[in-house]
Coordinates of C-alpha atoms and ligand atoms in Angstrom, one line a residue:
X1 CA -0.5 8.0 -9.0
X2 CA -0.3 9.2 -12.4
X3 CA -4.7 10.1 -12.4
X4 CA -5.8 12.0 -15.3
X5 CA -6.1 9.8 -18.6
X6 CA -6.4 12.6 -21.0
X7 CA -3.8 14.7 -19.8
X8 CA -0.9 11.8 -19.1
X9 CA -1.2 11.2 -22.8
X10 CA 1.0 14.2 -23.6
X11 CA 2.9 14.9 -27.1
X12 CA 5.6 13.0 -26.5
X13 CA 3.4 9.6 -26.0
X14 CA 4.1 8.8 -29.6
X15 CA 8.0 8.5 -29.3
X16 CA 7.5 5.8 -26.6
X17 CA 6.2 3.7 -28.8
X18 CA 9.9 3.4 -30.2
X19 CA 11.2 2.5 -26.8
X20 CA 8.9 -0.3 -25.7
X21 CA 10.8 -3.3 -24.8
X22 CA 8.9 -6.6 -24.0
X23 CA 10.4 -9.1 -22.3
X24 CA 9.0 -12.7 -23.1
X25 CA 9.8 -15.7 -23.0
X26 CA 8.6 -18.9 -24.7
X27 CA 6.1 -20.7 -22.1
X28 CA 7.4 -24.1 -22.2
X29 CA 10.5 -22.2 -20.3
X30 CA 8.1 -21.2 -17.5
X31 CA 8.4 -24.2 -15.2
X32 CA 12.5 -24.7 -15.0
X33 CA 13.0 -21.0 -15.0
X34 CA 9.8 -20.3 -12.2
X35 CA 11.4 -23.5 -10.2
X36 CA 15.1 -22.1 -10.5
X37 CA 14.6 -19.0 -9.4
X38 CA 12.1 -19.5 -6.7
X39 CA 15.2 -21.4 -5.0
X40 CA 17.2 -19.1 -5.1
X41 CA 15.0 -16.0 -3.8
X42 CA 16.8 -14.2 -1.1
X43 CA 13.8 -12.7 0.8
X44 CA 16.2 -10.7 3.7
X45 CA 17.5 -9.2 0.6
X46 CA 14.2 -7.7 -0.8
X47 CA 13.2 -7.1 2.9
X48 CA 16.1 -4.4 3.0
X49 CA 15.7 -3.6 -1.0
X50 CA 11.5 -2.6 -0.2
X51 CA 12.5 -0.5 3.7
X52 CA 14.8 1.4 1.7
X53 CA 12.4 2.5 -1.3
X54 CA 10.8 4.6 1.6
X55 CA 13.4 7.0 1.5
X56 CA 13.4 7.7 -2.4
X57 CA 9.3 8.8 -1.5
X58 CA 10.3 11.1 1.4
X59 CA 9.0 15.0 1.2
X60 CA 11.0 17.5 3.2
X61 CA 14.2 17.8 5.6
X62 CA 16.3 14.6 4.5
X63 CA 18.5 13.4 7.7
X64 CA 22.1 13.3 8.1
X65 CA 21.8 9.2 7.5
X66 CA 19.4 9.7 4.4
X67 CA 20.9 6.6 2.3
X68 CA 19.2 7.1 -1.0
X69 CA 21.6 9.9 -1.9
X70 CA 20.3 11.0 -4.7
X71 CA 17.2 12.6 -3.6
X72 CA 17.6 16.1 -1.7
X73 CA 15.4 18.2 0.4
X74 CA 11.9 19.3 -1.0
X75 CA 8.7 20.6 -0.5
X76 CA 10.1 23.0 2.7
X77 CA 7.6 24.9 2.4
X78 CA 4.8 23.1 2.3
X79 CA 2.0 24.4 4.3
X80 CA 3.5 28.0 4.6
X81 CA 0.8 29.9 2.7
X82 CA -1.7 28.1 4.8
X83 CA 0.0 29.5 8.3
X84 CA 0.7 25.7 8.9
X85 CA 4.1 23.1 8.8
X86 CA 3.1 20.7 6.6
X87 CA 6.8 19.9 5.5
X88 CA 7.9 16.0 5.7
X89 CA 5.5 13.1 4.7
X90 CA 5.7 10.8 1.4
X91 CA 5.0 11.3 -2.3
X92 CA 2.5 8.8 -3.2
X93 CA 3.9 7.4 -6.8
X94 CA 5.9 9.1 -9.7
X95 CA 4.8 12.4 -8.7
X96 CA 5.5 15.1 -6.3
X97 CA 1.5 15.2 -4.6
X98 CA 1.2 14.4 -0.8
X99 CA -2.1 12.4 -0.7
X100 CA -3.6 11.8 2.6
X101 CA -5.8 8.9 2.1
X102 CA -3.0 6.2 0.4
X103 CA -0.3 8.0 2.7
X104 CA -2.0 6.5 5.5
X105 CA -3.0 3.4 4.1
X106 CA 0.6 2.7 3.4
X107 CA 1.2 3.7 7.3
X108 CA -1.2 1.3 8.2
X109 CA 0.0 -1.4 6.2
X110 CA 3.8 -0.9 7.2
X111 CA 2.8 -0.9 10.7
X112 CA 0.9 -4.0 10.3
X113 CA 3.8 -5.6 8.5
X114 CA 6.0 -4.8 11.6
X115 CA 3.3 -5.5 14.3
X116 CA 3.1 -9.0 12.9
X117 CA 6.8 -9.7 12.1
X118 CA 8.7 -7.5 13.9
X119 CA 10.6 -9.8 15.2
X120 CA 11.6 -11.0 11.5
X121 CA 12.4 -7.8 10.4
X122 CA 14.7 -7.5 13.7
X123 CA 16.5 -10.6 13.3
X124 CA 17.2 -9.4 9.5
X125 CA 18.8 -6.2 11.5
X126 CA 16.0 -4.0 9.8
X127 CA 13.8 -2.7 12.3
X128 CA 15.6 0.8 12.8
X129 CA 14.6 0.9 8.8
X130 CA 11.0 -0.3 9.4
X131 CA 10.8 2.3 12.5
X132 CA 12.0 4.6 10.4
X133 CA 9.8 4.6 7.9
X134 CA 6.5 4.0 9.9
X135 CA 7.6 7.5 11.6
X136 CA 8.4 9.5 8.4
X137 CA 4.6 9.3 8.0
X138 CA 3.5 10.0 11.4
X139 CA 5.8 12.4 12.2
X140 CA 3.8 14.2 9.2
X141 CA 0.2 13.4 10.7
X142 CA 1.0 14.8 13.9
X143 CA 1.8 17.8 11.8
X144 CA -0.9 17.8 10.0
X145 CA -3.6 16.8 12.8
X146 CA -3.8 20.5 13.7
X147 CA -6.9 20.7 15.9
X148 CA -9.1 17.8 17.0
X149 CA -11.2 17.9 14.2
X150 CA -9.0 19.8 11.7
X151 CA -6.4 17.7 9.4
X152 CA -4.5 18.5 6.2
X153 CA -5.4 16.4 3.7
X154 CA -3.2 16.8 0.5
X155 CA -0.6 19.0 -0.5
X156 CA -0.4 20.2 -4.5
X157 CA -2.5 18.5 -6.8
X158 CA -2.3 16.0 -9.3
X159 CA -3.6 18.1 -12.6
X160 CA -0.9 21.2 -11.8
X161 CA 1.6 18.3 -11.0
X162 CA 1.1 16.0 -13.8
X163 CA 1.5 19.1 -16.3
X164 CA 5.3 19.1 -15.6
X165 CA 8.0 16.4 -15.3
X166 CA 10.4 17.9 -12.4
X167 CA 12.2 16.7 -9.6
X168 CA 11.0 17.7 -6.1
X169 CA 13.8 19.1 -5.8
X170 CA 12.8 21.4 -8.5
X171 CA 8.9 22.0 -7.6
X172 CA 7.5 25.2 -9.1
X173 CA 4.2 23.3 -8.8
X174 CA 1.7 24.4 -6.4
X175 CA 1.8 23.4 -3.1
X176 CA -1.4 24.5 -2.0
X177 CA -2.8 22.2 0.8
X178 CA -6.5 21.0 2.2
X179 CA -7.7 20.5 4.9
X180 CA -11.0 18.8 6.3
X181 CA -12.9 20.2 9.1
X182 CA -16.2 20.4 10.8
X183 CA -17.9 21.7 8.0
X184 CA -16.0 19.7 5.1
X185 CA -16.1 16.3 6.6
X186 CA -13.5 13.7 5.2
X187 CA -14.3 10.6 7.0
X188 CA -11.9 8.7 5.3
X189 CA -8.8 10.6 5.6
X190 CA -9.5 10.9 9.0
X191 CA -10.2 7.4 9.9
X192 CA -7.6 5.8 7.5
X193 CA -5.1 8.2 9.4
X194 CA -6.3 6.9 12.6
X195 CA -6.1 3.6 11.6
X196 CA -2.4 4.6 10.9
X197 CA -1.5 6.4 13.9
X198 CA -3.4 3.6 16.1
X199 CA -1.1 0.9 14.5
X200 CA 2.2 2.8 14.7
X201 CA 1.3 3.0 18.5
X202 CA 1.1 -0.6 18.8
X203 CA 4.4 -1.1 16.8
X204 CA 6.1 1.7 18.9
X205 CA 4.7 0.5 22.3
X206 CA 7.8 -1.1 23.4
X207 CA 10.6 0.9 22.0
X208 CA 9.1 4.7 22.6
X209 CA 6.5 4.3 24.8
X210 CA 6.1 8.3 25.0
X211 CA 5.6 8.3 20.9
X212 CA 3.2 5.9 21.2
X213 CA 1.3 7.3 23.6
X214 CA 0.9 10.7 21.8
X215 CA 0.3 8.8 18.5
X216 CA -2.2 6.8 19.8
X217 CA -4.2 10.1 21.2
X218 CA -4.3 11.4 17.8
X219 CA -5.5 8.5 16.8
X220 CA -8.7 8.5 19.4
X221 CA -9.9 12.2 18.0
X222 CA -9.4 11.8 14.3
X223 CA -11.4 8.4 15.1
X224 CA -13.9 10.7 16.8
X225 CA -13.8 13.4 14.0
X226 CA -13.9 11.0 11.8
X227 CA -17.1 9.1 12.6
X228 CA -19.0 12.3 14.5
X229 CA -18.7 14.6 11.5
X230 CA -19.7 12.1 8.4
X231 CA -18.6 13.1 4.9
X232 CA -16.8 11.7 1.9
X233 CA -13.6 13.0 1.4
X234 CA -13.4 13.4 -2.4
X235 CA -16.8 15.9 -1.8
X236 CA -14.7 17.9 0.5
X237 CA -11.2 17.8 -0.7
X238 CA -12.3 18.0 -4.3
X239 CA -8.4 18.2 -5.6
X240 CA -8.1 14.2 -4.5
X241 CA -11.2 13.0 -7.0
X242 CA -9.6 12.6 -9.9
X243 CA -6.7 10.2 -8.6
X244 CA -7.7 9.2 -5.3
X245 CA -11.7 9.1 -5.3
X246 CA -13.0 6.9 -2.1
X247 CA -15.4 4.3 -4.4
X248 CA -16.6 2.5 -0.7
X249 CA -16.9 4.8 0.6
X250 CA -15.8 5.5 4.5
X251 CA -17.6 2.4 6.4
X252 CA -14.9 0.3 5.5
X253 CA -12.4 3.2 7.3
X254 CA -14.6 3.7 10.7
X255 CA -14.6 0.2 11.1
X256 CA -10.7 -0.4 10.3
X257 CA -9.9 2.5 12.8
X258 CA -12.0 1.1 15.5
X259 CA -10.6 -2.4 15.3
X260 CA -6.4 -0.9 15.0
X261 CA -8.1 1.2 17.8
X262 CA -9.3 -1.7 19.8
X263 CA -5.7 -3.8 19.1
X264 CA -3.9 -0.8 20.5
X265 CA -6.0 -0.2 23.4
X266 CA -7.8 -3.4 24.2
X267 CA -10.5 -1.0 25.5
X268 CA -14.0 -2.5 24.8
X269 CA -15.6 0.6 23.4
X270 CA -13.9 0.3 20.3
X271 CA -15.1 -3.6 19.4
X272 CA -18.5 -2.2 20.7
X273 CA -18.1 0.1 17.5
X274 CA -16.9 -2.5 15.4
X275 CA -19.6 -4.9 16.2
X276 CA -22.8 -2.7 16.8
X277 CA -22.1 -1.0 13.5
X278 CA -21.0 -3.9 11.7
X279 CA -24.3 -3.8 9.7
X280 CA -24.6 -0.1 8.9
X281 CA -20.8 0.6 7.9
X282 CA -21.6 -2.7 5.4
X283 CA -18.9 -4.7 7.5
X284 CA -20.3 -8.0 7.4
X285 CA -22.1 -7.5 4.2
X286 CA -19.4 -6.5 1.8
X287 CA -18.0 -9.4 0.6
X288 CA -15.4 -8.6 -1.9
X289 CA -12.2 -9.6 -3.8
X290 CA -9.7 -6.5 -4.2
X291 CA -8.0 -5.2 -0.7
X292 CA -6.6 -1.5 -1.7
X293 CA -5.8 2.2 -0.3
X294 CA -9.3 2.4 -1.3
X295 CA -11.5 -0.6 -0.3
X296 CA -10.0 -1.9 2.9
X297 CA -13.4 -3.9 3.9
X298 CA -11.1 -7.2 3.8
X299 CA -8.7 -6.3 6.0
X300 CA -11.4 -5.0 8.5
X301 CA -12.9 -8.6 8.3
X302 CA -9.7 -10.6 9.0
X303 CA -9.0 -8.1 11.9
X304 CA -12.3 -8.9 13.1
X305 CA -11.8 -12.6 12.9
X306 CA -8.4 -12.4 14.9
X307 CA -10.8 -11.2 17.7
X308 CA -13.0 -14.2 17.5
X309 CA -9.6 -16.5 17.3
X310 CA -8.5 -15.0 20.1
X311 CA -11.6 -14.8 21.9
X312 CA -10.1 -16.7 25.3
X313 CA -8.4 -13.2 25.3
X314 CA -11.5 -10.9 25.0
X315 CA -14.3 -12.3 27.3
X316 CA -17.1 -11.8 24.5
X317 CA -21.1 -11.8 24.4
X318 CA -22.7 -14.2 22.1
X319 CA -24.3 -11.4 20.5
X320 CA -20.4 -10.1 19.9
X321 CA -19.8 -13.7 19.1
X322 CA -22.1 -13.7 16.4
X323 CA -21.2 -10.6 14.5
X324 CA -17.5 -11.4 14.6
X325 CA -18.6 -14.9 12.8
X326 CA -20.2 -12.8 9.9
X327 CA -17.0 -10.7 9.8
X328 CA -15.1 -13.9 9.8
X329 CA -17.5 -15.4 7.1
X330 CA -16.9 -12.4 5.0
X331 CA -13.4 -12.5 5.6
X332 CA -13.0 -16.4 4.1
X333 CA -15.0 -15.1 1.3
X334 CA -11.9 -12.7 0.2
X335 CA -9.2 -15.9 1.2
X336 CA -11.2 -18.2 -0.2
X337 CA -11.4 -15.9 -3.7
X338 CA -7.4 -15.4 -3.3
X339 CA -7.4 -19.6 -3.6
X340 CA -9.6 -19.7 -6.3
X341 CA -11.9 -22.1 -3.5
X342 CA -14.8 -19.9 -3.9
X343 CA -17.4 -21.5 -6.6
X344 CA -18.2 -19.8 -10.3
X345 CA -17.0 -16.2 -10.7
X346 CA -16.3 -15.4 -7.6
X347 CA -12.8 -16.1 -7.8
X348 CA -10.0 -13.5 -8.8
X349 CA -9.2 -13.8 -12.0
X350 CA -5.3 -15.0 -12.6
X351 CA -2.8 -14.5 -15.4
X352 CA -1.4 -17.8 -17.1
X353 CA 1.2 -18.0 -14.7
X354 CA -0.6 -17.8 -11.7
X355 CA -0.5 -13.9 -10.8
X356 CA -3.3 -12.5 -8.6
X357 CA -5.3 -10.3 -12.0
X358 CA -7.3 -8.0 -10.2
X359 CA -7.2 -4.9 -13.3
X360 CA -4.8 -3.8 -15.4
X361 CA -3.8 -0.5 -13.4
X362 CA -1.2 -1.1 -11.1
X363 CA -2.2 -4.4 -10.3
X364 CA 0.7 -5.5 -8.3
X365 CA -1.3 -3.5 -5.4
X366 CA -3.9 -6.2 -5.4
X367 CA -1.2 -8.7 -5.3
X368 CA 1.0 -7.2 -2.5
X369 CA -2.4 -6.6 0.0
X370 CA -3.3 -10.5 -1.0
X371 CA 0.3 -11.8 -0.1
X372 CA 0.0 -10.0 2.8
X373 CA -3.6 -11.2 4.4
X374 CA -2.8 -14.7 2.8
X375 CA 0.2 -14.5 5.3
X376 CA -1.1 -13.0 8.6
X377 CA -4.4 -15.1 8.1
X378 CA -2.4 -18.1 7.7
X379 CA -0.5 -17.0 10.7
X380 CA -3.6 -16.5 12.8
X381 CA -4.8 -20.0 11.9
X382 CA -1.6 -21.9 12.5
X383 CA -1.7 -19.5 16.1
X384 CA -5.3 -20.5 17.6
X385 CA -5.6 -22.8 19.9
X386 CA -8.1 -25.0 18.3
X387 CA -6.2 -26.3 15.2
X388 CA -8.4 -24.8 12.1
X389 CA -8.4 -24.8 8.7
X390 CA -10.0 -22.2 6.3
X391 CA -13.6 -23.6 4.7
X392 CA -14.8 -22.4 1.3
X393 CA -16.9 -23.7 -1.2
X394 CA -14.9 -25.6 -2.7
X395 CA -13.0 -27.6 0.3
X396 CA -10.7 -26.7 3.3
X397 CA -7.2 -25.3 3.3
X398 CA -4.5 -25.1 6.2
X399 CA -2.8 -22.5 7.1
X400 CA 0.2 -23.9 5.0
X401 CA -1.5 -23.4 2.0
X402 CA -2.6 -20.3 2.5
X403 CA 1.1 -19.1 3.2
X404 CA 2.4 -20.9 -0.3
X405 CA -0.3 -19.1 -1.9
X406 CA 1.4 -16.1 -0.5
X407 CA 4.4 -17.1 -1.1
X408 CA 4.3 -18.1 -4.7
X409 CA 2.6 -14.4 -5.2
X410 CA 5.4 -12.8 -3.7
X411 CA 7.6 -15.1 -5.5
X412 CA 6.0 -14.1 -8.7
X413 CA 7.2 -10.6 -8.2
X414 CA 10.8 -11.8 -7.2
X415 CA 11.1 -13.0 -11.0
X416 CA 9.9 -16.5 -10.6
X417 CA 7.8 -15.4 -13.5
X418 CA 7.6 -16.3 -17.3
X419 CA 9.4 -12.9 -18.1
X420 CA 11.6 -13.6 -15.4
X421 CA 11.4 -9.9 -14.6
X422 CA 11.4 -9.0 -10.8
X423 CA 8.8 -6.2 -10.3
X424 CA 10.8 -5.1 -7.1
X425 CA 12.9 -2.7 -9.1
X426 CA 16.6 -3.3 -8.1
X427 CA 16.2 -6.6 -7.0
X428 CA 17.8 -9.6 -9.1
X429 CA 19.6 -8.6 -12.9
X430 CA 16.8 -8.1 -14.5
X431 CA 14.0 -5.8 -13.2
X432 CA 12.5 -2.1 -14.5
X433 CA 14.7 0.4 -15.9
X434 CA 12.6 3.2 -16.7
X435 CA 10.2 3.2 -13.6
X436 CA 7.7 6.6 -14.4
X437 CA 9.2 8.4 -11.4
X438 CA 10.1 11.9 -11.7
X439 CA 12.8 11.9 -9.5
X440 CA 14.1 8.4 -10.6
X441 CA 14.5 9.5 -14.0
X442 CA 16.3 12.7 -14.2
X443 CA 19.7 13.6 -13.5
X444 CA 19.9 13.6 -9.6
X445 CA 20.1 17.2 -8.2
X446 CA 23.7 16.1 -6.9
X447 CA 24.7 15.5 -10.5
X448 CA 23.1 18.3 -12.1
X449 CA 23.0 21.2 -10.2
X450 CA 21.2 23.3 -12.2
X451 CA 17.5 24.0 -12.0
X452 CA 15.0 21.4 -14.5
X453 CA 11.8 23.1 -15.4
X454 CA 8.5 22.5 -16.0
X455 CA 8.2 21.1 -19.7
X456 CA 12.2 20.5 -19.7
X457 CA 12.0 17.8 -18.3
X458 CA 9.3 16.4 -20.2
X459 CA 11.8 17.4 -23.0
X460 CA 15.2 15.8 -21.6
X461 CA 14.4 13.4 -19.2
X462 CA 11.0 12.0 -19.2
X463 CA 11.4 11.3 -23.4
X464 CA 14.6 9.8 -23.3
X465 CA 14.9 5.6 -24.5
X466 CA 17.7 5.2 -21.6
X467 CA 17.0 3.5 -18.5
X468 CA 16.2 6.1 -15.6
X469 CA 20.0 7.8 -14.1
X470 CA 18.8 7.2 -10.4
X471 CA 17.3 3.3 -9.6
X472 CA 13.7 3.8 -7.5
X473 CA 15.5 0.1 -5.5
X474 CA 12.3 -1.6 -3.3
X475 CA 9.5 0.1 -5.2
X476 CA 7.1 -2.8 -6.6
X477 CA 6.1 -1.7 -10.5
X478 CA 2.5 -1.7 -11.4
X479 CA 3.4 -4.9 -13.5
X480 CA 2.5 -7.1 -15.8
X481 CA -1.0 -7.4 -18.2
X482 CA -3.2 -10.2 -18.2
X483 CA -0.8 -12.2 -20.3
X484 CA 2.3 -12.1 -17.9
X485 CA 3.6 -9.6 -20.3
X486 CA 5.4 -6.1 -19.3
X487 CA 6.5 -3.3 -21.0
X488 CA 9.5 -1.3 -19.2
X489 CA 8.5 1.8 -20.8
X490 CA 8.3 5.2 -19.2
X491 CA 5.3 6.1 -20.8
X492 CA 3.3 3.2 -19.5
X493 CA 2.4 4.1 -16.0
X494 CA 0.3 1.6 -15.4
X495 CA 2.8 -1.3 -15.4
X496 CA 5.9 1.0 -14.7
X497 CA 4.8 3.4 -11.8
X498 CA 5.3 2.6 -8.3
X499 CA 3.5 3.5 -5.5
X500 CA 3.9 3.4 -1.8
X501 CA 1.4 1.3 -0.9
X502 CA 2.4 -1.7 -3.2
X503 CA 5.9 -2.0 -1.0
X504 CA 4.4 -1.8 2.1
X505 CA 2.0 -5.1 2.5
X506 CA 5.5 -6.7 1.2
X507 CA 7.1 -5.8 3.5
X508 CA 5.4 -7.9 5.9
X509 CA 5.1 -10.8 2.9
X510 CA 9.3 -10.5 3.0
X511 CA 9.7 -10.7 6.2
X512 CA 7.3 -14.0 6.7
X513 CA 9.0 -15.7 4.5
X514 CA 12.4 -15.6 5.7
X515 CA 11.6 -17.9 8.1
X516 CA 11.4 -21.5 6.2
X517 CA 8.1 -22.1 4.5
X518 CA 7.2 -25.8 5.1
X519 CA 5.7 -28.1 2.5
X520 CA 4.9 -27.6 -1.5
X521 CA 5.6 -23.8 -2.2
X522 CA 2.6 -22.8 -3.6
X523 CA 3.4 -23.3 -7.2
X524 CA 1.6 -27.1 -7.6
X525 CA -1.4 -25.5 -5.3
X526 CA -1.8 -22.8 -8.2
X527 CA -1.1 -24.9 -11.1
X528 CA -3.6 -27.9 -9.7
X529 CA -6.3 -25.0 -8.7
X530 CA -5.9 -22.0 -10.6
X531 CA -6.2 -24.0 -13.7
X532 CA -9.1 -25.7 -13.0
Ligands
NAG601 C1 -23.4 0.5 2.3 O1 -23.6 -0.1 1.0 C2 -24.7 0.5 0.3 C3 -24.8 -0.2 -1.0 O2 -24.7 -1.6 -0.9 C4 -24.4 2.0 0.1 O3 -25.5 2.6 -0.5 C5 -24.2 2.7 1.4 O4 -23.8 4.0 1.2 C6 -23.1 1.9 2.2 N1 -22.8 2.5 3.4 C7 -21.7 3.0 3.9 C8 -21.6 3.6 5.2 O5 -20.6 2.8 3.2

């Protein structure tokens, strides 16, 4: 993620101005264009399109049956100066930085996607794909987990980074990596990782039982780590602040490890944790509307209130009982806010058309994690045994409604939108051309050969008006303003950068919605609601 303001406003911002192309489109055309392409959607296609985006991110060795042939091997020698292999593992955005903290969030997320809807993503013939990109990451953490209560945090940094424009193939960057330990606590990193590793474990439990195994004992100590040795990250791996600083903090982390923990295991000790330190972590008391790499205190409640819908399952005390209700009551809070059921303000705020408007950075991150817990929660409703129905403030909704909330959000970035732009880039005719990726933009390394420096490619590649040489296909754009309105200009990060952890909630929102969605798709829900 592109961090630092001052210094992404290079020289050549003034030249972009020239290239800005808006797409609009008169907003009396919004209803027959929206209602024609949402039929037409083809969501096994941008299933495929958003498992293969994972391979443009990879760092490291590329295998024989690499399809996105235009990236090479890079970053092989990451770790070396620190005595430690810390090749392999994801770029985060548009740059070349491994970041911890949103690398395992976007493990987390992809293994949720596939725990859930595994069986989707199988019958669209892409679960070697999903596999394959859960284990790119986790191949890396095992890597990096060097000692119980050692792991490497982040490789190179964003300031050195974001001071050239070069492919990693290229990298003269540093690639100096951090590490947290005993005495420079990251409580974050380590539990989001553990979160991650705990979830691949469930998703690989049937298909590498061995894998999961050792995944899941990683998981246990970094949990361990994470919660015995308390710290913030950013205080410790001081490189990440300026793009990745942890605003909640690491309750929201502990808890979210304990409860992947708990799914993977079953063993009580971890909803012990979950419940007993509901309070302190600020589990039940955060209630909040934005679900991100960052501030994952939503997710922790809806994976709390699968344990109470399940509770046949778990053989709960009514003090457990009762916590889990405040998780749950936290957790419809969020939903509810999705809906736009909660009263006043405390609603998210929406763009004409109906888009999820959390800020104007990279919004469609927002919009991806809402698809996706609008989806599972729906799922968990229409699952529990008890037929129920989501209460806020402003009525009920069924687990229908919730899913063509989801669905017309997911829709939205499919095109079904008044620019009729798809912000999953390679999908449909008309999507992003000039994504701010380094590697997307300039010549591949298989088409020029020859070695692109530092400021050339800020010179030749990054400056140019063309659409990017290489297309980033399945990343999701940082999209549109307020207005519905996008710029595809290189320049503009905010709407044209990608980032990991945008594709993989949608993932799982793809792969739901390839089976048939029944009743209104969610467009008359947000046009009677959203407009009130
Ligand atoms: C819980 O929230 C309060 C503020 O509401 C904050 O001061 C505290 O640090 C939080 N605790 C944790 C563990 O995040």
């Amino acid at each position: 993620m592109e961090g630092d303001m001052k210094k992404k406003n290079n020289n050549n911002s003034q030249k972009h101005l020239l290239s800005l192309v808006i797409f609009s489109v008169p907003l009396l055309m919004l209803a027959s264009t929206s209602l024609a392409q949402a039929a037409a959607l083809d969501y096994k296609e941008a299933l495929s399109k958003s498992l293969l985006y994972f391979e443009a991110q990879r760092s490291g060795r590329l295998p024989y049956d690499q399809r996105v042939s235009w990236r090479g091997h890079s970053g092989l020698t990451d770790g070396l100066e620190q005595g430690v292999d810390l090749v392999g593992g994801y770029y985060d955005a548009g740059d070349n930085v491994k970041f911890g903290l949103p690398m395992a969030f976007t493990i987390t997320m992809l293994s949720w996607s596939v725990a859930e809807y595994g069986g989707d993503i199988a019958a669209a013939g892409e679960l070697k794909h999903a596999l394959e990109a859960i284990k790119w990451g986790t191949d890396y953490f095992i890597k990096a987990h060097t000692q119980p209560n050692v792991l490497w945090a982040q490789v190179g940094d964003g300031d050195t980074d974001h001071s050239c424009w070069q492919r990693p193939e290229d990298m003269t960057t540093s690639r100096q990596a951090y590490k947290i330990d005993e005495d420079h606590p990251g409580s974050e990193v380590a539990a989001e990782t553990a979160a991650a590793m705990a979830a691949a474990s469930v998703v690989f439990k049937e298909t590498n039982a061995h894998y999961s195994h050792v995944l899941l004992h990683h998981a246990q100590q970094l949990f361990e780590f994470g919660d015995k040795h308390r710290g913030k990250y950013d205080d410790n791996v001081e490189v990440a602040k300026g793009y990745y600083p942890s605003t909640s903090g690491y309750g929201d982390e502990l808890l979210w490890a304990a409860l992947w923990l708990h799914r993977a295991t079953g063993d009580e000790e971890y909803l012990k944790y979950a419940v007993e330190n509901a309070d302190e972590l600020n589990g039940t008391s955060w209630a909040i509307s934005e679900f991100s790499w960052d501030i994952k205190y939503a997710g922790v409640q809806i994976l709390a209130s699968k344990v109470l819908m399940d509770k046949e399952r778990h053989r709960l005390q009514e003090n457990q009982v009762n916590v889990l209700e405040q998780y749950r009551s936290k957790a419809e809070h969020y939903l509810c806010s999705c809906l736009n059921m909660n009263s006043g303000d405390e609603n998210v705020p929406r763009t004409p058309a109906g888009l999820l408007f959390v800020r104007q950075w990279n919004n469609m991150q927002y919009v991806a994690g809402a698809a996706f817990l609008l989806a599972v929660f729906s799922d968990y409703l229409a699952g529990a045994s008890n037929a129920q129905a989501l209460h806020c403030p402003r009525g009920s909704v069924g687990a229908r409604e919730l899913l063509s909330v989801a669905k017309s959000q997911a829709d939205y970035v499919l095109g079904a939108n008044p620019s009729g732009v798809s912000y999953l880039v390679g999908y449909g005719d008309r999507f992003p051309r000039r994504v701010h990726h380094r590697a997307a933009s300039s010549a591949s390394h298989k088409v020029q050969k020859s070695f692109i420096g530092c400021a050339q490619g800020y010179d030749e590649w990054y400056g140019r008006r063309s659409g990017n040489p290489n297309v980033l296909v399945g990343a999701v754009v940082g999209g549109p303003d307020e207005k519905d309105e996008f710029e595809d200009d290189r320049g503009r990060y905010v709407q044209t950068e990608a980032c990991t952890y945008n594709t993989a909630p949608i993932v799982g929102v793809f792969a739901r919605l390839m089976k048939k969605v029944d009743g209104e798709d969610g467009r008359g829900i947000i046009e009677r609601k959203f407009s009130s």
